[in-house]
Amino acid sequence: MLRALDLAARGPVTGPNPRVGCVLLAPGSAAPGTGRDDEPRTVLAEGWHRGAGTAHAEADALRHAREAGVDVAGATAVVTLEPCNHTGRTGPCSRALVEAGVREVVHAVADPNPVASGGAQHLRERDVTVRSGFRAAEGEELLRTWLTAVRRGTPFVTLKTATTLDGFVAAQDGSSRWITGAAARAHAHSVRTTVDALLVGTGTVAADDPSLTARSADGMLADHQPMRVVLGYRPVPGTARLRGPGGELVELRTHDVREALLTLFERGVRHLLVEGGPVVTTAFLRAGHVDELHSYVAPVLLGSGRRAVLDLGVTTLGDALTFTTTSTRRLGDDVLVVARPDHQDVGRAARPGTTPTA
């Protein structure tokens, strides 16, 4: 399974499909599912999913086995995600495994997608032994972004802030370029290459005229450009840099955070990076739709200016939104703090009976 997870990690981090890896093992001496299978097994073939429209991991492994003239009858398929039971641009993996004569399937994570799930049941109904939850923690972590989005029906949201030590994103006169240094900005661009879409509000468009592209250290456009999303009612000017080279431009004429997220999910967005100003940042926090925080902090003091976060409706320390730090990283003179919200705090700042807006 660890090898299958390594293979899965080779797949693209963007797009509507999960990263999946598969290892086909020769039959063992013990009967499938008995647990007496700790003897070494010969690896017959391996496969991994390379993105939407390409062969799924199981099909990829079976193809490699056929090309090598390897018989997989009686084999065990070790897969990071439950084999799909859906015909889309490719056929169902559960059927392909049965037709190939695979007699046992071990997978880490059940498929939460209602369209594609049911593979385990299909296999069991055809006398294939299925074991689930093997190395589940590692599988959940690898697929955390995709699983969160599919289970919830809205994109996984990473919220980015870049602030001074005292929490400002701009000085009193509105100047903000550059609070963080070159290393932090380069890292932020590398993060853009790993998401499906990048969102700002109309206020940021008016104030900064951003291009919202992902660029390499030499300033060239990266191979992957995220969808560029603008939230709000003001139209993007015809001369805006957002209308230049880069990802698709999508204008969402709404202030409702959840409505925007549902629309983006329907468009195939599974990972959204929010880089808006204080109004948009606060709206996403109040709505409880932040799954990870990327906070770039520069050793700069302003004393006054524009705060990164506006009123959250918190009046006492006990009601503060709390996060758990998962990593810290020095980037030149700056520091990146990556944190995830404590589950009990998600959305607690949203006032009952109101719809958080940007």
Steps between C-alpha positions, in 0.01 A plus 500: 500500500785739572624440146150564364489828694836598351367427153183699568705803602637516144158600371397861443391692810248704299184398320176327601647151530684350800858381501499119511767232491472123453735204552408151373643218709533133410271262690619399847498152651225594748141551397403863435369684804632254759765742624770231464662680212820646637727301270676695222293544185624556148398833350330426169436857385448856619291793385390850587249755380634788293193723499150534359449308178796265555491139623421452867772346715352148490455509123851637461645214706298239308621648171862477613443139599352415159783674316752298703311175438429455871198297612319673787243227565468455876699816569452755777446863402626747760339837427503831685132572423203266465473393134238702316173352379420766243526535124620846401782579264644165616329176600439382859811365669299254708384324183849505348645331810233229496548434129877472551452231764619701801383316812578750776492879528652696788430875507582780741206739463139450396388711203260772627394600149136384463547477124804271514458312831372144534808327365559300818144369497524411131818303569359315803190402304735327256689309769799733512636543852510869595687652795462871565664753729855367462741792563191720511672789680764531229237470229284768661796738526604449137145562380404755767423781258298287259320301770398814688358655184310193382359411841376855552406600147705820514869562423772461759594859589849621576504858630818700443604810692822701481540732797736700713585378848222718637236362263473758222471428128551860390610835638259788563553632147410157356855405396572128538773415247688334633439401861656159450828429325587325176528152652151518652351631177667222300359242738152651465529466123598134538186443708291650218620220272344242736143637510210495257389857554614827656243743643502871584229760545417792276666731753837334444453524124428872525784574742781279371412401140650151557567251223448199732737281306740231617855586403841339534799669660599650164156657456377257237146360511487157662359207303191488721299817539214498752156629413481870599185574698370844593229520766262796500269708286739750345611386154866443425617791281576422139857625547566295817803275508264218589393503136857428393686168480422253776223271613133529413334809645173435686294782648260391773239772543422425862616578852380167637800281582317169494325578172838577347651177630214288369535661157873437491457136607259446212771639270745235619689705759614280787767727652448875527764749610355821644734798473248778550523807717363540852134499391523169313730347762254587775203372301657157452597479867155605616340248266713221647641414158873498568670160504860617518671828573825612335623799695814669369637728772769762434725660767342840435309729735249763384302583812196591291351431161270234353449191712510155342174403672201719584228449762426131554232561758733380775470697824685275744813289476306181560313551172813554290548287190789268579735317268753221542839565343606216273828649378720806499759594240751779470496673162780752493424740785134400502322206661218289359259354754269226372207424729172315496189614685393315810188312397282632777583857398421478130225745423448600861542867414207495259205669659185286519240586240736687270676411179869595515588713200803651340 
